[in-house]
Amino acid sequence: MDLQPTDDQAALVEMITAFAADRFSIETVRSFGEQGGFDRSRWAELAALGTFGISVPEEQGGVGLHFIDAVLVHEALGASLVPGPLVAATLASGVIDGVIDGTVVPCIINVGSEGPLLVENFRSSDVLLIIDDQGVGLARCDDATGVDIGHPTDPTTPVTILDSLPKTERIGDSDLARAWRRRGSLLASAQLAGNSAGSTKLAVEYAKEREQFGRPIGSFQGLKHLLADSWIRTEMARSSVWAAGVTIDEPEVGSIDRAIAGARLTSARAATENAKTCVQVHGGMGFTWEVDAHLFLKRAWVLETQFGSIDDAAEDVADLYATR
Amino acid sequence: MHLRDSESDAIFRSEVREWLRGAVASMPTPPSPDDWPGRRSYDAKWQRMLFDAGYAGINWPAEHGGRGATPTEHLIFLEESAAAKAPDVGVGFVGQMHAGPTIIAEGTDAQKSHHLRGILTGDHVWCQGFSEPGSGSDLASLRTRAFRDGDDYVVSGQKIWTSHAVAADYCEMLVRTDPNELKHKGISWLIMPMDLPGIDVRPLVTVHGSTEFAELFLDEVRVPVANLVGDENDGWRVANVTLSFERGTGFVGELLDTTNVFQELIQYSKASSRNGKTIWDDDSIRREVGIIGADLDALWAFTKRNVSQGARGGMVMGSGSGFKVAFATTQHRLGDLALRVLDRASLSMDDLGGEPTGELVHSKLHAFAISLGGGTTQIQQNIIAERVLGLPRER
């Protein structure tokens, strides 16, 4: 048992974090959300790091590490709000040619719940992956029609509403669908965990600088306790996300489904609550479009719906505890 | 990262499991909670069995009679002990977890040879005299005085939250040896035998009716200077040396107990009906169970992270505080759910109808022990804010 990152894993996280700081500044993140703002060359740079193929075997062009390593990478990406179809690209790498090096951009829709056919990052993608209970299907985005949402809730996650599901080529059976739902859920949870750390960092920096009543607002216990709670929620989220990642690699250690549903609950709570705290700590400025606090909150809202709702996750954990 | 046991850990686990199976079966029925002589002898019997089998002081260094096990082995031992329903550390808590490690780090050779073995065999029981009525969160303001008089310190004052004082042979005491120094300076760490004249022990009953705590009234108790551990006026540092022994296993027993209570609540919800359906059929109850279950799993993973870090030589700053706050929050949430599920059955702290209803009420009240004991949630939040996040001090 060793549930702390190895030196190699810490170095991997550091590399992704440094790359994101350099090549995905918050200005770049914001620009990705604009009409036609998806920058394919920047996306290819991200892919060239091995980002999407971390856990893909080397003979398939990947880095050949474990799924936990992909989880750590997504946590780092989430902390910097790196935009684009990160989860879809990671799932499809090694399965669909060109995804791993960023030349083919995939988006994904998980069919199962009622409601409109909303797809994130559709307009910037080449292929659409459709997951349902029977399996995984592949379509060209050009073969689907839809209307772009004028005001996506997260300004850095463009959303399109499809008119209907296009005809697909079946690329995987129900086993692949189940595996992708599990892995997709956990990668989104990993980004949520990272998101929660990113908003906490932003809030703490502001609390140290901003002065009221003649001293930094971070010296007041009212804020200290809010921010300490944010840090704790992040550590809880990282703990369950990491444990779930290792459980995918070592299935004998516990229930994968319980670990993944639990990771969603702790990471979604951490991301949404910490981002709310971040807005609150920024005071009136936190209520402005200009300050980045809302970007964390809105991204968290997007991620927490991916591959299953919070209530579904809660019921999954309960049922898996009750039947163990 | 891994969660599976290494080859050597797997061997250790199976050895421990095998030994526990026989040892636990040989233990008599536990005494009632308020029977302190009975509890002391029961706990001592179990401790002696651990000692004879080489499991006493599992995390103590081998040169001081411990097993010198790794933090991971320690966690395995605790997991297996819980699975086997083995007795917990009981009245040995202060000696094994705090006083013993402090003496190992700071004691004289005479103190080591006199005290360590007795703690490991279960013959010596310790209590802790740190908190005072006027010094809780602000522990360093403590005022129990110790005057030097010849070869003795003459100790007068009052201590509170002294666990197992009724059953104890020795007390690890923090006293003020220099009244002119404020706060952390001027404090000393003393070994106080509990049979000295001038010690009055008055039981302190907790909100759930348990009697493990006491108040100590000290009236000119003469403690030999030879019982000073570390230097005079250096007691604050001495009291904190055990922090460096912390390897993330401190709350494992409590977490196992909480997980068991959680399972009992699930079973009770499935077996009990309200308005024509089982309580478990209520989506809102089940979702709350799911959230608490996820938190418990996260707390286990958090523990394993801390133990993993401990195995690399030391905890990350704030990780103990963060775990404790999260654990207390989960305990309270579980307790709130328990009362909601129990509804009118919560009027009884005794079990009803063969179900663990009273135990569930107890678990809610016990949550305060986690959010208050060993530094309140709010003090832990201050520690995290200032030492981890680097926020400025209030004053």
PDB file of N, CA and C in Angstrom, chain A residues 1-5 9 68 72 204 208 215-216 218-219 221 224-225 227-229 231-232 235-236 239-240 242-243 246-247 250 252-253 258 262 265-266 269 311 314-315 317-319 321-322 324, chain B residues 1-4 72 75 262-263 266 270 280 286-287 289-290 293-299 301-302 304-305 308-309 312 318 322 325-326 333 378 381-382 384-386 388-394:
ATOM      1  N   MET A   1       0.851  -1.194   0.000  1.00  0.00           N
ATOM      2  CA  MET A   1       0.000   0.000   0.000  1.00  0.00           C
ATOM      3  C   MET A   1       0.887   1.245   0.000  1.00  0.00           C
ATOM      4  N   ASP A   2       0.622   2.135  -0.917  1.00  0.00           N
ATOM      5  CA  ASP A   2       1.344   3.408  -0.943  1.00  0.00           C
ATOM      6  C   ASP A   2       0.480   4.399  -1.701  1.00  0.00           C
ATOM      7  N   LEU A   3      -0.262   5.214  -0.978  1.00  0.00           N
ATOM      8  CA  LEU A   3      -1.240   6.096  -1.615  1.00  0.00           C
ATOM      9  C   LEU A   3      -0.753   7.552  -1.628  1.00  0.00           C
ATOM     10  N   GLN A   4       0.514   7.726  -1.881  1.00  0.00           N
ATOM     11  CA  GLN A   4       1.056   9.054  -2.157  1.00  0.00           C
ATOM     12  C   GLN A   4       1.787   8.954  -3.491  1.00  0.00           C
ATOM     13  N   PRO A   5       1.786  10.033  -4.279  1.00  0.00           N
ATOM     14  CA  PRO A   5       2.458   9.966  -5.574  1.00  0.00           C
ATOM     15  C   PRO A   5       3.945   9.613  -5.431  1.00  0.00           C
ATOM     16  N   GLN A   9       5.583  10.317 -10.424  1.00  0.00           N
ATOM     17  CA  GLN A   9       4.232  10.879 -10.550  1.00  0.00           C
ATOM     18  C   GLN A   9       4.217  12.359 -10.174  1.00  0.00           C
ATOM     19  N   ILE A  68      -4.051   5.465 -12.918  1.00  0.00           N
ATOM     20  CA  ILE A  68      -3.873   6.468 -11.860  1.00  0.00           C
ATOM     21  C   ILE A  68      -3.049   7.652 -12.372  1.00  0.00           C
ATOM     22  N   LEU A  72      -4.012  11.614 -12.268  1.00  0.00           N
ATOM     23  CA  LEU A  72      -3.188  12.710 -11.743  1.00  0.00           C
ATOM     24  C   LEU A  72      -3.047  13.826 -12.770  1.00  0.00           C
ATOM     25  N   VAL A 204      -6.904  32.117  -1.576  1.00  0.00           N
ATOM     26  CA  VAL A 204      -5.896  32.340  -0.530  1.00  0.00           C
ATOM     27  C   VAL A 204      -4.983  33.502  -0.923  1.00  0.00           C
ATOM     28  N   LYS A 208      -4.611  37.130   1.201  1.00  0.00           N
ATOM     29  CA  LYS A 208      -3.349  37.636   1.750  1.00  0.00           C
ATOM     30  C   LYS A 208      -3.087  39.074   1.320  1.00  0.00           C
ATOM     31  N   ARG A 215      -5.951  45.640   7.768  1.00  0.00           N
ATOM     32  CA  ARG A 215      -5.121  44.432   7.732  1.00  0.00           C
ATOM     33  C   ARG A 215      -5.634  43.442   6.683  1.00  0.00           C
ATOM     34  N   PRO A 216      -4.785  42.477   6.320  1.00  0.00           N
ATOM     35  CA  PRO A 216      -5.216  41.517   5.291  1.00  0.00           C
ATOM     36  C   PRO A 216      -6.470  40.769   5.750  1.00  0.00           C
ATOM     37  N   GLY A 218      -7.330  37.914   5.147  1.00  0.00           N
ATOM     38  CA  GLY A 218      -7.004  36.532   5.493  1.00  0.00           C
ATOM     39  C   GLY A 218      -6.588  36.355   6.937  1.00  0.00           C
ATOM     40  N   SER A 219      -6.403  37.472   7.670  1.00  0.00           N
ATOM     41  CA  SER A 219      -6.069  37.343   9.091  1.00  0.00           C
ATOM     42  C   SER A 219      -7.327  37.153   9.943  1.00  0.00           C
ATOM     43  N   GLN A 221     -10.573  35.283  11.357  1.00  0.00           N
ATOM     44  CA  GLN A 221     -10.944  33.873  11.475  1.00  0.00           C
ATOM     45  C   GLN A 221     -12.136  33.502  10.597  1.00  0.00           C
ATOM     46  N   LYS A 224     -10.471  32.610   7.545  1.00  0.00           N
ATOM     47  CA  LYS A 224      -9.557  31.477   7.750  1.00  0.00           C
ATOM     48  C   LYS A 224     -10.309  30.155   7.775  1.00  0.00           C
ATOM     49  N   HIS A 225     -11.413  30.148   8.487  1.00  0.00           N
ATOM     50  CA  HIS A 225     -12.141  28.885   8.625  1.00  0.00           C
ATOM     51  C   HIS A 225     -12.786  28.476   7.301  1.00  0.00           C
ATOM     52  N   LEU A 227     -11.520  29.094   4.381  1.00  0.00           N
ATOM     53  CA  LEU A 227     -10.447  28.625   3.496  1.00  0.00           C
ATOM     54  C   LEU A 227      -9.844  27.315   3.989  1.00  0.00           C
ATOM     55  N   ALA A 228      -9.775  27.139   5.298  1.00  0.00           N
ATOM     56  CA  ALA A 228      -9.302  25.853   5.832  1.00  0.00           C
ATOM     57  C   ALA A 228     -10.259  24.745   5.396  1.00  0.00           C
ATOM     58  N   ASP A 229     -11.553  25.027   5.440  1.00  0.00           N
ATOM     59  CA  ASP A 229     -12.528  24.022   5.005  1.00  0.00           C
ATOM     60  C   ASP A 229     -12.353  23.702   3.522  1.00  0.00           C
ATOM     61  N   TRP A 231      -9.536  23.771   1.888  1.00  0.00           N
ATOM     62  CA  TRP A 231      -8.355  22.903   1.790  1.00  0.00           C
ATOM     63  C   TRP A 231      -8.703  21.470   2.188  1.00  0.00           C
ATOM     64  N   ILE A 232      -9.477  21.336   3.248  1.00  0.00           N
ATOM     65  CA  ILE A 232      -9.864  19.991   3.715  1.00  0.00           C
ATOM     66  C   ILE A 232     -10.706  19.280   2.658  1.00  0.00           C
ATOM     67  N   GLU A 235      -8.481  17.936   0.020  1.00  0.00           N
ATOM     68  CA  GLU A 235      -7.717  16.749   0.438  1.00  0.00           C
ATOM     69  C   GLU A 235      -8.608  15.508   0.497  1.00  0.00           C
ATOM     70  N   MET A 236      -9.846  15.688   0.916  1.00  0.00           N
ATOM     71  CA  MET A 236     -10.799  14.560   0.891  1.00  0.00           C
ATOM     72  C   MET A 236     -11.050  14.119  -0.552  1.00  0.00           C
ATOM     73  N   SER A 239      -8.071  12.356  -1.984  1.00  0.00           N
ATOM     74  CA  SER A 239      -7.941  11.023  -1.383  1.00  0.00           C
ATOM     75  C   SER A 239      -8.843  10.032  -2.094  1.00  0.00           C
ATOM     76  N   SER A 240     -10.101  10.401  -2.299  1.00  0.00           N
ATOM     77  CA  SER A 240     -11.009   9.409  -2.895  1.00  0.00           C
ATOM     78  C   SER A 240     -10.758   9.266  -4.391  1.00  0.00           C
ATOM     79  N   TRP A 242      -7.808   9.541  -5.890  1.00  0.00           N
ATOM     80  CA  TRP A 242      -6.609   8.696  -6.029  1.00  0.00           C
ATOM     81  C   TRP A 242      -6.933   7.240  -5.728  1.00  0.00           C
ATOM     82  N   ALA A 243      -7.689   7.014  -4.650  1.00  0.00           N
ATOM     83  CA  ALA A 243      -8.033   5.626  -4.298  1.00  0.00           C
ATOM     84  C   ALA A 243      -8.828   4.983  -5.430  1.00  0.00           C
ATOM     85  N   VAL A 246      -6.456   4.061  -8.313  1.00  0.00           N
ATOM     86  CA  VAL A 246      -5.688   2.850  -8.011  1.00  0.00           C
ATOM     87  C   VAL A 246      -6.599   1.625  -8.056  1.00  0.00           C
ATOM     88  N   THR A 247      -7.847   1.793  -7.661  1.00  0.00           N
ATOM     89  CA  THR A 247      -8.772   0.655  -7.682  1.00  0.00           C
ATOM     90  C   THR A 247      -9.039   0.192  -9.118  1.00  0.00           C
ATOM     91  N   GLU A 250      -5.991  -1.811  -9.787  1.00  0.00           N
ATOM     92  CA  GLU A 250      -5.871  -3.002  -8.921  1.00  0.00           C
ATOM     93  C   GLU A 250      -7.269  -3.391  -8.436  1.00  0.00           C
ATOM     94  N   GLU A 252      -8.717  -5.842  -7.360  1.00  0.00           N
ATOM     95  CA  GLU A 252      -8.922  -6.752  -6.227  1.00  0.00           C
ATOM     96  C   GLU A 252      -9.043  -5.999  -4.897  1.00  0.00           C
ATOM     97  N   VAL A 253      -8.696  -4.711  -4.867  1.00  0.00           N
ATOM     98  CA  VAL A 253      -8.677  -4.015  -3.575  1.00  0.00           C
ATOM     99  C   VAL A 253     -10.041  -3.488  -3.147  1.00  0.00           C
ATOM    100  N   ARG A 258     -18.138   1.656  -6.442  1.00  0.00           N
ATOM    101  CA  ARG A 258     -18.297   2.452  -5.217  1.00  0.00           C
ATOM    102  C   ARG A 258     -17.206   3.517  -5.123  1.00  0.00           C
ATOM    103  N   GLY A 262     -18.129   7.435  -5.162  1.00  0.00           N
ATOM    104  CA  GLY A 262     -17.687   8.205  -3.996  1.00  0.00           C
ATOM    105  C   GLY A 262     -16.777   9.350  -4.389  1.00  0.00           C
ATOM    106  N   LEU A 265     -18.758  12.255  -5.601  1.00  0.00           N
ATOM    107  CA  LEU A 265     -19.424  13.019  -4.539  1.00  0.00           C
ATOM    108  C   LEU A 265     -18.448  13.948  -3.822  1.00  0.00           C
ATOM    109  N   THR A 266     -17.300  13.425  -3.443  1.00  0.00           N
ATOM    110  CA  THR A 266     -16.363  14.266  -2.686  1.00  0.00           C
ATOM    111  C   THR A 266     -15.734  15.343  -3.579  1.00  0.00           C
ATOM    112  N   ARG A 269     -18.400  18.117  -4.527  1.00  0.00           N
ATOM    113  CA  ARG A 269     -18.622  19.003  -3.372  1.00  0.00           C
ATOM    114  C   ARG A 269     -17.430  19.942  -3.192  1.00  0.00           C
ATOM    115  N   ASP A 311     -26.919  12.805  -7.501  1.00  0.00           N
ATOM    116  CA  ASP A 311     -27.880  11.927  -6.807  1.00  0.00           C
ATOM    117  C   ASP A 311     -27.691  10.468  -7.217  1.00  0.00           C
ATOM    118  N   ALA A 314     -24.772   9.223  -5.290  1.00  0.00           N
ATOM    119  CA  ALA A 314     -25.094   8.980  -3.875  1.00  0.00           C
ATOM    120  C   ALA A 314     -25.857   7.662  -3.722  1.00  0.00           C
ATOM    121  N   GLU A 315     -26.797   7.424  -4.623  1.00  0.00           N
ATOM    122  CA  GLU A 315     -27.557   6.166  -4.519  1.00  0.00           C
ATOM    123  C   GLU A 315     -26.671   4.959  -4.821  1.00  0.00           C
ATOM    124  N   VAL A 317     -23.446   4.677  -4.164  1.00  0.00           N
ATOM    125  CA  VAL A 317     -22.629   4.389  -2.979  1.00  0.00           C
ATOM    126  C   VAL A 317     -23.481   3.689  -1.924  1.00  0.00           C
ATOM    127  N   ALA A 318     -24.689   4.230  -1.706  1.00  0.00           N
ATOM    128  CA  ALA A 318     -25.558   3.645  -0.670  1.00  0.00           C
ATOM    129  C   ALA A 318     -25.860   2.183  -0.997  1.00  0.00           C
ATOM    130  N   ASP A 319     -26.251   1.924  -2.244  1.00  0.00           N
ATOM    131  CA  ASP A 319     -26.625   0.554  -2.604  1.00  0.00           C
ATOM    132  C   ASP A 319     -25.427  -0.387  -2.518  1.00  0.00           C
ATOM    133  N   TYR A 321     -22.829  -0.075  -0.530  1.00  0.00           N
ATOM    134  CA  TYR A 321     -22.570  -0.337   0.898  1.00  0.00           C
ATOM    135  C   TYR A 321     -23.558  -1.373   1.435  1.00  0.00           C
ATOM    136  N   ALA A 322     -24.815  -1.211   1.021  1.00  0.00           N
ATOM    137  CA  ALA A 322     -25.870  -2.047   1.609  1.00  0.00           C
ATOM    138  C   ALA A 322     -25.785  -3.493   1.145  1.00  0.00           C
ATOM    139  N   ARG A 324     -22.893  -5.101   0.219  1.00  0.00           N
ATOM    140  CA  ARG A 324     -21.536  -5.665   0.212  1.00  0.00           C
ATOM    141  C   ARG A 324     -21.478  -6.974   0.980  1.00  0.00           C
TER     142      ARG A 324
ATOM    143  N   MET B   1       1.465   4.520  -7.306  1.00  0.00           N
ATOM    144  CA  MET B   1       0.618   4.348  -6.121  1.00  0.00           C
ATOM    145  C   MET B   1      -0.006   2.953  -6.138  1.00  0.00           C
ATOM    146  N   HIS B   2      -0.171   2.409  -4.956  1.00  0.00           N
ATOM    147  CA  HIS B   2      -0.769   1.079  -4.814  1.00  0.00           C
ATOM    148  C   HIS B   2      -1.703   1.046  -3.613  1.00  0.00           C
ATOM    149  N   LEU B   3      -2.691   0.196  -3.689  1.00  0.00           N
ATOM    150  CA  LEU B   3      -3.495  -0.100  -2.493  1.00  0.00           C
ATOM    151  C   LEU B   3      -3.314  -1.546  -2.056  1.00  0.00           C
ATOM    152  N   ARG B   4      -2.857  -2.407  -2.943  1.00  0.00           N
ATOM    153  CA  ARG B   4      -2.686  -3.803  -2.553  1.00  0.00           C
ATOM    154  C   ARG B   4      -1.486  -3.936  -1.617  1.00  0.00           C
ATOM    155  N   THR B  72       2.778   1.131   7.768  1.00  0.00           N
ATOM    156  CA  THR B  72       1.834   0.297   7.021  1.00  0.00           C
ATOM    157  C   THR B  72       1.468  -0.953   7.822  1.00  0.00           C
ATOM    158  N   LEU B  75      -0.955  -0.020  10.478  1.00  0.00           N
ATOM    159  CA  LEU B  75      -2.316   0.103   9.942  1.00  0.00           C
ATOM    160  C   LEU B  75      -2.932  -1.281   9.735  1.00  0.00           C
ATOM    161  N   PHE B 262     -22.085   2.918  10.994  1.00  0.00           N
ATOM    162  CA  PHE B 262     -22.721   3.236   9.707  1.00  0.00           C
ATOM    163  C   PHE B 262     -23.400   1.999   9.112  1.00  0.00           C
ATOM    164  N   GLN B 263     -22.718   0.876   9.163  1.00  0.00           N
ATOM    165  CA  GLN B 263     -23.312  -0.367   8.651  1.00  0.00           C
ATOM    166  C   GLN B 263     -24.557  -0.755   9.457  1.00  0.00           C
ATOM    167  N   ILE B 266     -27.444   1.313   8.328  1.00  0.00           N
ATOM    168  CA  ILE B 266     -27.988   0.825   7.054  1.00  0.00           C
ATOM    169  C   ILE B 266     -28.900  -0.389   7.305  1.00  0.00           C
ATOM    170  N   LYS B 270     -32.985  -0.733   6.663  1.00  0.00           N
ATOM    171  CA  LYS B 270     -33.587  -1.739   5.781  1.00  0.00           C
ATOM    172  C   LYS B 270     -34.612  -2.592   6.526  1.00  0.00           C
ATOM    173  N   TRP B 280     -35.301   2.514   4.270  1.00  0.00           N
ATOM    174  CA  TRP B 280     -34.313   2.443   3.190  1.00  0.00           C
ATOM    175  C   TRP B 280     -34.927   2.825   1.830  1.00  0.00           C
ATOM    176  N   ARG B 286     -31.526   7.396   1.547  1.00  0.00           N
ATOM    177  CA  ARG B 286     -30.499   6.618   0.855  1.00  0.00           C
ATOM    178  C   ARG B 286     -29.403   7.529   0.289  1.00  0.00           C
ATOM    179  N   ARG B 287     -29.806   8.672  -0.235  1.00  0.00           N
ATOM    180  CA  ARG B 287     -28.783   9.587  -0.783  1.00  0.00           C
ATOM    181  C   ARG B 287     -27.880  10.130   0.316  1.00  0.00           C
ATOM    182  N   VAL B 289     -27.177   8.534   3.027  1.00  0.00           N
ATOM    183  CA  VAL B 289     -26.299   7.388   3.331  1.00  0.00           C
ATOM    184  C   VAL B 289     -25.143   7.350   2.333  1.00  0.00           C
ATOM    185  N   GLY B 290     -25.460   7.588   1.055  1.00  0.00           N
ATOM    186  CA  GLY B 290     -24.424   7.550   0.028  1.00  0.00           C
ATOM    187  C   GLY B 290     -23.352   8.600   0.241  1.00  0.00           C
ATOM    188  N   GLY B 293     -21.310   7.532   3.174  1.00  0.00           N
ATOM    189  CA  GLY B 293     -20.466   6.403   2.769  1.00  0.00           C
ATOM    190  C   GLY B 293     -19.274   6.864   1.955  1.00  0.00           C
ATOM    191  N   ALA B 294     -19.525   7.807   1.057  1.00  0.00           N
ATOM    192  CA  ALA B 294     -18.413   8.351   0.254  1.00  0.00           C
ATOM    193  C   ALA B 294     -17.401   9.056   1.147  1.00  0.00           C
ATOM    194  N   ASP B 295     -17.906   9.780   2.152  1.00  0.00           N
ATOM    195  CA  ASP B 295     -16.987  10.455   3.071  1.00  0.00           C
ATOM    196  C   ASP B 295     -16.163   9.450   3.870  1.00  0.00           C
ATOM    197  N   LEU B 296     -16.796   8.369   4.311  1.00  0.00           N
ATOM    198  CA  LEU B 296     -16.046   7.355   5.064  1.00  0.00           C
ATOM    199  C   LEU B 296     -14.965   6.721   4.185  1.00  0.00           C
ATOM    200  N   ASP B 297     -15.323   6.425   2.935  1.00  0.00           N
ATOM    201  CA  ASP B 297     -14.313   5.875   2.022  1.00  0.00           C
ATOM    202  C   ASP B 297     -13.177   6.877   1.802  1.00  0.00           C
ATOM    203  N   ALA B 298     -13.547   8.159   1.676  1.00  0.00           N
ATOM    204  CA  ALA B 298     -12.516   9.189   1.496  1.00  0.00           C
ATOM    205  C   ALA B 298     -11.629   9.288   2.733  1.00  0.00           C
ATOM    206  N   LEU B 299     -12.241   9.150   3.910  1.00  0.00           N
ATOM    207  CA  LEU B 299     -11.447   9.209   5.147  1.00  0.00           C
ATOM    208  C   LEU B 299     -10.481   8.027   5.234  1.00  0.00           C
ATOM    209  N   ALA B 301      -9.179   6.553   2.600  1.00  0.00           N
ATOM    210  CA  ALA B 301      -8.123   6.856   1.632  1.00  0.00           C
ATOM    211  C   ALA B 301      -7.185   7.935   2.187  1.00  0.00           C
ATOM    212  N   PHE B 302      -7.769   8.914   2.870  1.00  0.00           N
ATOM    213  CA  PHE B 302      -6.970   9.983   3.506  1.00  0.00           C
ATOM    214  C   PHE B 302      -6.014   9.352   4.525  1.00  0.00           C
ATOM    215  N   LYS B 304      -4.863   6.327   4.504  1.00  0.00           N
ATOM    216  CA  LYS B 304      -3.809   5.577   3.794  1.00  0.00           C
ATOM    217  C   LYS B 304      -2.781   6.521   3.192  1.00  0.00           C
ATOM    218  N   ARG B 305      -3.229   7.686   2.745  1.00  0.00           N
ATOM    219  CA  ARG B 305      -2.260   8.690   2.275  1.00  0.00           C
ATOM    220  C   ARG B 305      -1.345   9.123   3.414  1.00  0.00           C
ATOM    221  N   SER B 308       1.004   6.395   4.297  1.00  0.00           N
ATOM    222  CA  SER B 308       2.023   6.284   3.238  1.00  0.00           C
ATOM    223  C   SER B 308       3.070   7.376   3.400  1.00  0.00           C
ATOM    224  N   GLN B 309       2.599   8.578   3.713  1.00  0.00           N
ATOM    225  CA  GLN B 309       3.542   9.678   3.914  1.00  0.00           C
ATOM    226  C   GLN B 309       4.358   9.434   5.175  1.00  0.00           C
ATOM    227  N   ARG B 312       7.253   7.373   4.710  1.00  0.00           N
ATOM    228  CA  ARG B 312       8.380   8.055   4.053  1.00  0.00           C
ATOM    229  C   ARG B 312       9.109   8.976   5.010  1.00  0.00           C
ATOM    230  N   GLY B 318      -0.429  19.756   8.457  1.00  0.00           N
ATOM    231  CA  GLY B 318      -1.872  19.970   8.365  1.00  0.00           C
ATOM    232  C   GLY B 318      -2.677  18.724   8.067  1.00  0.00           C
ATOM    233  N   GLY B 322      -6.446  18.250   9.173  1.00  0.00           N
ATOM    234  CA  GLY B 322      -7.461  18.142   8.125  1.00  0.00           C
ATOM    235  C   GLY B 322      -8.263  16.865   8.261  1.00  0.00           C
ATOM    236  N   VAL B 325     -10.753  17.235  11.280  1.00  0.00           N
ATOM    237  CA  VAL B 325     -11.931  18.075  11.018  1.00  0.00           C
ATOM    238  C   VAL B 325     -12.911  17.326  10.109  1.00  0.00           C
ATOM    239  N   ALA B 326     -12.391  16.701   9.067  1.00  0.00           N
ATOM    240  CA  ALA B 326     -13.267  15.983   8.132  1.00  0.00           C
ATOM    241  C   ALA B 326     -13.951  14.811   8.833  1.00  0.00           C
ATOM    242  N   ARG B 333     -22.487  14.271  10.850  1.00  0.00           N
ATOM    243  CA  ARG B 333     -23.475  14.063   9.800  1.00  0.00           C
ATOM    244  C   ARG B 333     -24.125  12.684   9.940  1.00  0.00           C
ATOM    245  N   GLN B 378     -12.285  24.242  15.386  1.00  0.00           N
ATOM    246  CA  GLN B 378     -11.917  25.621  15.049  1.00  0.00           C
ATOM    247  C   GLN B 378     -10.411  25.867  15.234  1.00  0.00           C
ATOM    248  N   GLN B 381      -8.795  24.379  12.258  1.00  0.00           N
ATOM    249  CA  GLN B 381      -8.952  25.264  11.099  1.00  0.00           C
ATOM    250  C   GLN B 381      -7.924  26.407  11.152  1.00  0.00           C
ATOM    251  N   ASN B 382      -7.687  26.942  12.354  1.00  0.00           N
ATOM    252  CA  ASN B 382      -6.663  27.991  12.475  1.00  0.00           C
ATOM    253  C   ASN B 382      -5.289  27.456  12.083  1.00  0.00           C
ATOM    254  N   ILE B 384      -4.547  24.991  10.060  1.00  0.00           N
ATOM    255  CA  ILE B 384      -4.473  24.811   8.606  1.00  0.00           C
ATOM    256  C   ILE B 384      -4.318  26.169   7.914  1.00  0.00           C
ATOM    257  N   ALA B 385      -5.137  27.128   8.344  1.00  0.00           N
ATOM    258  CA  ALA B 385      -5.122  28.435   7.678  1.00  0.00           C
ATOM    259  C   ALA B 385      -3.752  29.097   7.810  1.00  0.00           C
ATOM    260  N   GLU B 386      -3.160  28.997   8.998  1.00  0.00           N
ATOM    261  CA  GLU B 386      -1.903  29.717   9.213  1.00  0.00           C
ATOM    262  C   GLU B 386      -0.682  28.922   8.755  1.00  0.00           C
ATOM    263  N   VAL B 388      -0.589  25.899   6.874  1.00  0.00           N
ATOM    264  CA  VAL B 388      -0.623  25.281   5.537  1.00  0.00           C
ATOM    265  C   VAL B 388      -0.852  26.353   4.473  1.00  0.00           C
ATOM    266  N   LEU B 389      -1.866  27.182   4.677  1.00  0.00           N
ATOM    267  CA  LEU B 389      -2.208  28.177   3.661  1.00  0.00           C
ATOM    268  C   LEU B 389      -1.397  29.463   3.805  1.00  0.00           C
ATOM    269  N   GLY B 390      -0.739  29.623   4.945  1.00  0.00           N
ATOM    270  CA  GLY B 390       0.127  30.787   5.117  1.00  0.00           C
ATOM    271  C   GLY B 390      -0.618  32.085   5.341  1.00  0.00           C
ATOM    272  N   LEU B 391      -1.839  32.000   5.844  1.00  0.00           N
ATOM    273  CA  LEU B 391      -2.584  33.231   6.131  1.00  0.00           C
ATOM    274  C   LEU B 391      -2.013  33.884   7.386  1.00  0.00           C
ATOM    275  N   PRO B 392      -2.074  35.227   7.440  1.00  0.00           N
ATOM    276  CA  PRO B 392      -1.456  35.922   8.574  1.00  0.00           C
ATOM    277  C   PRO B 392      -2.179  35.647   9.890  1.00  0.00           C
ATOM    278  N   ARG B 393      -1.413  35.681  10.969  1.00  0.00           N
ATOM    279  CA  ARG B 393      -2.009  35.489  12.299  1.00  0.00           C
ATOM    280  C   ARG B 393      -2.926  36.658  12.617  1.00  0.00           C
ATOM    281  N   GLU B 394      -3.907  36.385  13.486  1.00  0.00           N
ATOM    282  CA  GLU B 394      -4.891  37.426  13.794  1.00  0.00           C
ATOM    283  C   GLU B 394      -4.248  38.566  14.575  1.00  0.00           C
TER     284      GLU B 394
END
